[in-house]
Each structure stands twice: as structure tokens, then as C-alpha cells.
mmCIF file of C-alpha atoms in Angstrom:
data_model
loop_
_atom_site.group_PDB
_atom_site.id
_atom_site.type_symbol
_atom_site.label_atom_id
_atom_site.label_comp_id
_atom_site.label_asym_id
_atom_site.label_seq_id
_atom_site.Cartn_x
_atom_site.Cartn_y
_atom_site.Cartn_z
ATOM 1 C CA MET O 1 -51.970 -132.721 -1.174
ATOM 2 C CA THR O 2 -49.729 -134.341 -3.670
ATOM 3 C CA ASN O 3 -50.329 -137.192 -5.977
ATOM 4 C CA ILE O 4 -48.001 -139.294 -3.728
ATOM 5 C CA HIS O 5 -50.656 -139.323 -1.104
ATOM 6 C CA THR O 6 -53.805 -139.614 -2.962
ATOM 7 C CA PRO O 7 -53.691 -143.263 -3.651
ATOM 8 C CA GLN O 8 -53.126 -143.894 0.013
ATOM 9 C CA LEU O 9 -56.288 -141.806 0.662
ATOM 10 C CA LEU O 10 -58.263 -144.037 -1.542
ATOM 11 C CA GLN O 11 -57.016 -147.164 0.225
ATOM 12 C CA ASP O 12 -57.669 -145.550 3.525
ATOM 13 C CA LEU O 13 -61.205 -144.888 2.591
ATOM 14 C CA PHE O 14 -61.882 -148.468 1.604
ATOM 15 C CA ALA O 15 -60.226 -149.619 4.724
ATOM 16 C CA ALA O 16 -62.540 -147.563 6.668
ATOM 17 C CA LEU O 17 -65.687 -148.500 4.613
ATOM 18 C CA THR O 18 -64.929 -152.258 4.924
ATOM 19 C CA ASN O 19 -64.122 -152.217 8.682
ATOM 20 C CA PRO O 20 -67.338 -152.382 10.714
ATOM 21 C CA SER O 21 -65.360 -151.162 13.756
ATOM 22 C CA VAL O 22 -64.877 -147.708 12.178
ATOM 23 C CA SER O 23 -67.756 -145.658 12.918
ATOM 24 C CA LEU O 24 -69.991 -144.069 10.151
ATOM 25 C CA ASP O 25 -69.166 -140.663 11.494
ATOM 26 C CA VAL O 26 -65.554 -141.349 10.920
ATOM 27 C CA LEU O 27 -66.334 -142.735 7.490
ATOM 28 C CA ALA O 28 -68.307 -139.482 6.638
ATOM 29 C CA GLY O 29 -65.108 -137.527 7.442
ATOM 30 C CA PHE O 30 -63.420 -138.683 4.289
ATOM 31 C CA PHE O 31 -66.109 -136.635 2.281
ATOM 32 C CA THR O 32 -67.110 -133.057 1.699
ATOM 33 C CA ASP O 33 -70.587 -131.910 2.963
ATOM 34 C CA ASP O 34 -71.828 -131.654 -0.544
ATOM 35 C CA TYR O 35 -70.502 -135.021 -1.644
ATOM 36 C CA ILE O 36 -72.175 -136.656 -4.723
ATOM 37 C CA GLN O 37 -71.714 -140.294 -5.959
ATOM 38 C CA ILE O 38 -72.975 -141.548 -9.120
ATOM 39 C CA VAL O 39 -73.116 -145.221 -9.367
ATOM 40 C CA ASP O 40 -74.497 -146.964 -12.401
ATOM 41 C CA GLY O 41 -76.766 -144.041 -12.935
ATOM 42 C CA LYS O 42 -78.120 -143.705 -9.446
ATOM 43 C CA THR O 43 -77.085 -140.530 -7.513
ATOM 44 C CA LEU O 44 -76.318 -140.665 -3.776
ATOM 45 C CA ASP O 45 -75.546 -137.535 -1.570
ATOM 46 C CA LEU O 46 -73.465 -137.885 1.627
ATOM 47 C CA LYS O 47 -76.482 -139.156 3.734
ATOM 48 C CA GLY O 48 -77.307 -141.686 0.988
ATOM 49 C CA PHE O 49 -73.720 -142.885 0.894
ATOM 50 C CA ILE O 50 -73.536 -143.251 4.655
ATOM 51 C CA ASP O 51 -77.004 -145.279 4.375
ATOM 52 C CA HIS O 52 -75.445 -147.282 1.654
ATOM 53 C CA ALA O 53 -72.393 -148.004 3.819
ATOM 54 C CA ALA O 54 -74.668 -149.061 6.672
ATOM 55 C CA THR O 55 -76.603 -151.377 4.411
ATOM 56 C CA LEU O 56 -73.357 -153.033 3.232
ATOM 57 C CA ARG O 57 -72.130 -153.416 6.851
ATOM 58 C CA SER O 58 -75.602 -155.103 7.872
ATOM 59 C CA THR O 59 -75.636 -157.504 4.797
ATOM 60 C CA LEU O 60 -71.986 -158.452 4.161
ATOM 61 C CA ASP O 61 -69.770 -160.536 6.437
ATOM 62 C CA THR O 62 -66.450 -160.002 4.822
ATOM 63 C CA VAL O 63 -65.215 -157.628 2.274
ATOM 64 C CA ASP O 64 -61.993 -157.739 0.299
ATOM 65 C CA VAL O 65 -60.976 -154.979 -2.110
ATOM 66 C CA GLU O 66 -58.248 -155.526 -4.532
ATOM 67 C CA PHE O 67 -56.968 -152.522 -6.502
ATOM 68 C CA GLU O 68 -55.840 -153.450 -10.050
ATOM 69 C CA ASN O 69 -54.945 -149.923 -11.083
ATOM 70 C CA ILE O 70 -54.842 -146.454 -9.490
ATOM 71 C CA ILE O 71 -54.099 -143.283 -11.323
ATOM 72 C CA ALA O 72 -53.607 -140.147 -9.271
ATOM 73 C CA SER O 73 -53.124 -136.281 -9.581
ATOM 74 C CA ASP O 74 -53.485 -133.607 -6.988
ATOM 75 C CA LYS O 75 -57.245 -133.405 -7.318
ATOM 76 C CA THR O 76 -58.329 -136.464 -9.123
ATOM 77 C CA LEU O 77 -58.019 -140.258 -8.812
ATOM 78 C CA ALA O 78 -59.157 -143.019 -11.191
ATOM 79 C CA ASP O 79 -59.141 -146.654 -10.387
ATOM 80 C CA ILE O 80 -60.108 -150.146 -11.207
ATOM 81 C CA HIS O 81 -60.740 -152.446 -8.341
ATOM 82 C CA THR O 82 -62.439 -155.777 -7.595
ATOM 83 C CA VAL O 83 -64.624 -156.336 -4.603
ATOM 84 C CA THR O 84 -65.332 -159.854 -3.332
ATOM 85 C CA ALA O 85 -67.765 -160.200 -0.464
ATOM 86 C CA ARG O 86 -69.299 -162.936 1.614
ATOM 87 C CA LYS O 87 -73.011 -162.194 2.473
ATOM 88 C CA LYS O 88 -74.274 -162.768 6.015
ATOM 89 C CA THR O 89 -77.017 -164.883 4.445
ATOM 90 C CA GLY O 90 -74.539 -167.018 2.660
ATOM 91 C CA GLY O 91 -73.057 -166.969 -0.735
ATOM 92 C CA THR O 92 -70.510 -164.541 -2.213
ATOM 93 C CA VAL O 93 -70.604 -161.659 -4.707
ATOM 94 C CA LYS O 94 -67.729 -160.454 -6.770
ATOM 95 C CA ILE O 95 -67.963 -157.153 -8.654
ATOM 96 C CA LYS O 96 -65.464 -155.033 -10.805
ATOM 97 C CA VAL O 97 -65.562 -151.401 -10.286
ATOM 98 C CA ILE O 98 -64.247 -148.503 -12.536
ATOM 99 C CA ALA O 99 -64.356 -145.236 -10.675
ATOM 100 C CA PHE O 100 -63.290 -141.577 -11.030
ATOM 101 C CA TYR O 101 -62.844 -139.548 -7.922
ATOM 102 C CA THR O 102 -62.675 -135.729 -7.502
ATOM 103 C CA LEU O 103 -60.966 -134.505 -4.370
ATOM 104 C CA ARG O 104 -61.527 -131.012 -2.625
ATOM 105 C CA ASP O 105 -59.501 -129.969 0.384
ATOM 106 C CA GLY O 106 -58.216 -133.465 0.874
ATOM 107 C CA LYS O 107 -61.708 -134.998 0.818
ATOM 108 C CA PHE O 108 -63.794 -136.857 -1.731
ATOM 109 C CA ALA O 109 -66.134 -134.495 -3.281
ATOM 110 C CA ARG O 110 -67.483 -136.657 -6.048
ATOM 111 C CA ILE O 111 -67.311 -140.164 -7.208
ATOM 112 C CA GLU O 112 -68.562 -141.659 -10.540
ATOM 113 C CA GLU O 113 -68.316 -145.384 -10.944
ATOM 114 C CA LEU O 114 -69.634 -148.201 -12.937
ATOM 115 C CA THR O 115 -69.997 -151.651 -11.560
ATOM 116 C CA HIS O 116 -69.999 -155.087 -13.204
ATOM 117 C CA LEU O 117 -71.208 -158.142 -11.313
ATOM 118 C CA ILE O 118 -68.664 -160.833 -12.101
ATOM 119 C CA SER O 119 -70.232 -163.547 -9.851
ATOM 120 C CA GLY O 120 -72.969 -163.976 -7.384
ATOM 121 C CA SER O 121 -76.695 -163.668 -7.500
ATOM 122 C CA THR O 122 -78.191 -161.182 -10.132
ATOM 123 C CA ASP O 123 -80.130 -159.785 -7.273
ATOM 124 C CA ASP O 124 -76.722 -158.137 -6.229
ATOM 125 C CA ARG O 125 -76.354 -156.134 -9.321
ATOM 126 C CA ASP O 126 -77.265 -153.075 -7.216
ATOM 127 C CA ILE O 127 -74.801 -153.719 -4.533
ATOM 128 C CA GLY O 128 -72.780 -150.562 -5.543
ATOM 129 C CA SER O 129 -75.678 -148.367 -4.495
ATOM 130 C CA ARG O 130 -78.123 -150.430 -2.428
ATOM 131 C CA ILE O 131 -79.721 -148.756 0.585
ATOM 132 C CA ALA O 132 -82.008 -150.893 2.832
ATOM 133 C CA PRO O 133 -85.419 -149.337 3.666
ATOM 134 C CA ASN O 134 -84.189 -148.771 7.324
ATOM 135 C CA PRO O 135 -80.452 -149.007 7.298
ATOM 136 C CA ALA O 136 -78.662 -149.659 10.489
#
């Protein structure tokens, strides 16, 4: 994989994550089996991330991701992006994310990110790692 393709891989990941018609199994295919994500100090493994994705899909009506900056090499990516989402219960949330991605064999092996709530309820500060008690 060359750095020309890695930004597209990141964009494809977010397209799959934010599209409820893409199955969670297909989404899981973007990640290594030993995937780890650290979000605001909370660690998720692959199952935890898929549960997180299911939680987002069950609570958010629409999600828009705007990439501000992407820096890529063969095995690493860094980006700054803003997520604006409309919740199914009403209201919106907007967060800014700074993330560093490690790739292995063309898949995401590790993501470390920090999120900042720009607007929305303070209850949504954990939206970057939230898992419902019984995710769908």
C-alpha cells in the first residue's frame, strides 16, 4: 500500500461507519483481529469498537464527517476531522477529532484519538467511545 491510497482507506472507513446499510461485519473487515482504539483514555478492542459503531447507528440519525487535514505514509495516518450528527431523539452534536492511525496489511491496527465537544449536550462528551448496555 502506498501513501496515495491511505487517505482513501480512511475516507472509505468513515463512509462505511456512517452508512447504516453497511453491515457491521463489513465494517469489521477494515480492522485487524487485534485492533485497539484509545479514545480520550478509554480503550476499545475490535468487539468494543463494533459495539460502539452499533451504538452510534442506534442513536444517531445522520452523521457528516468533514476532513480538515490528512497526513499519510505507508503505515500511518494522522487526521483532524469534524463530526456533525443529528440524534434520533432530537438535537445535534458536533465534535472535533484529532487521530493517529497505525495500519498493518492494509487494515487499521490501532487508532489513538482525542475528541473535543464543540456543540451539543455535555452528556455527549463520550460519543467517541460510547457503548450502549445492549448495543444493537
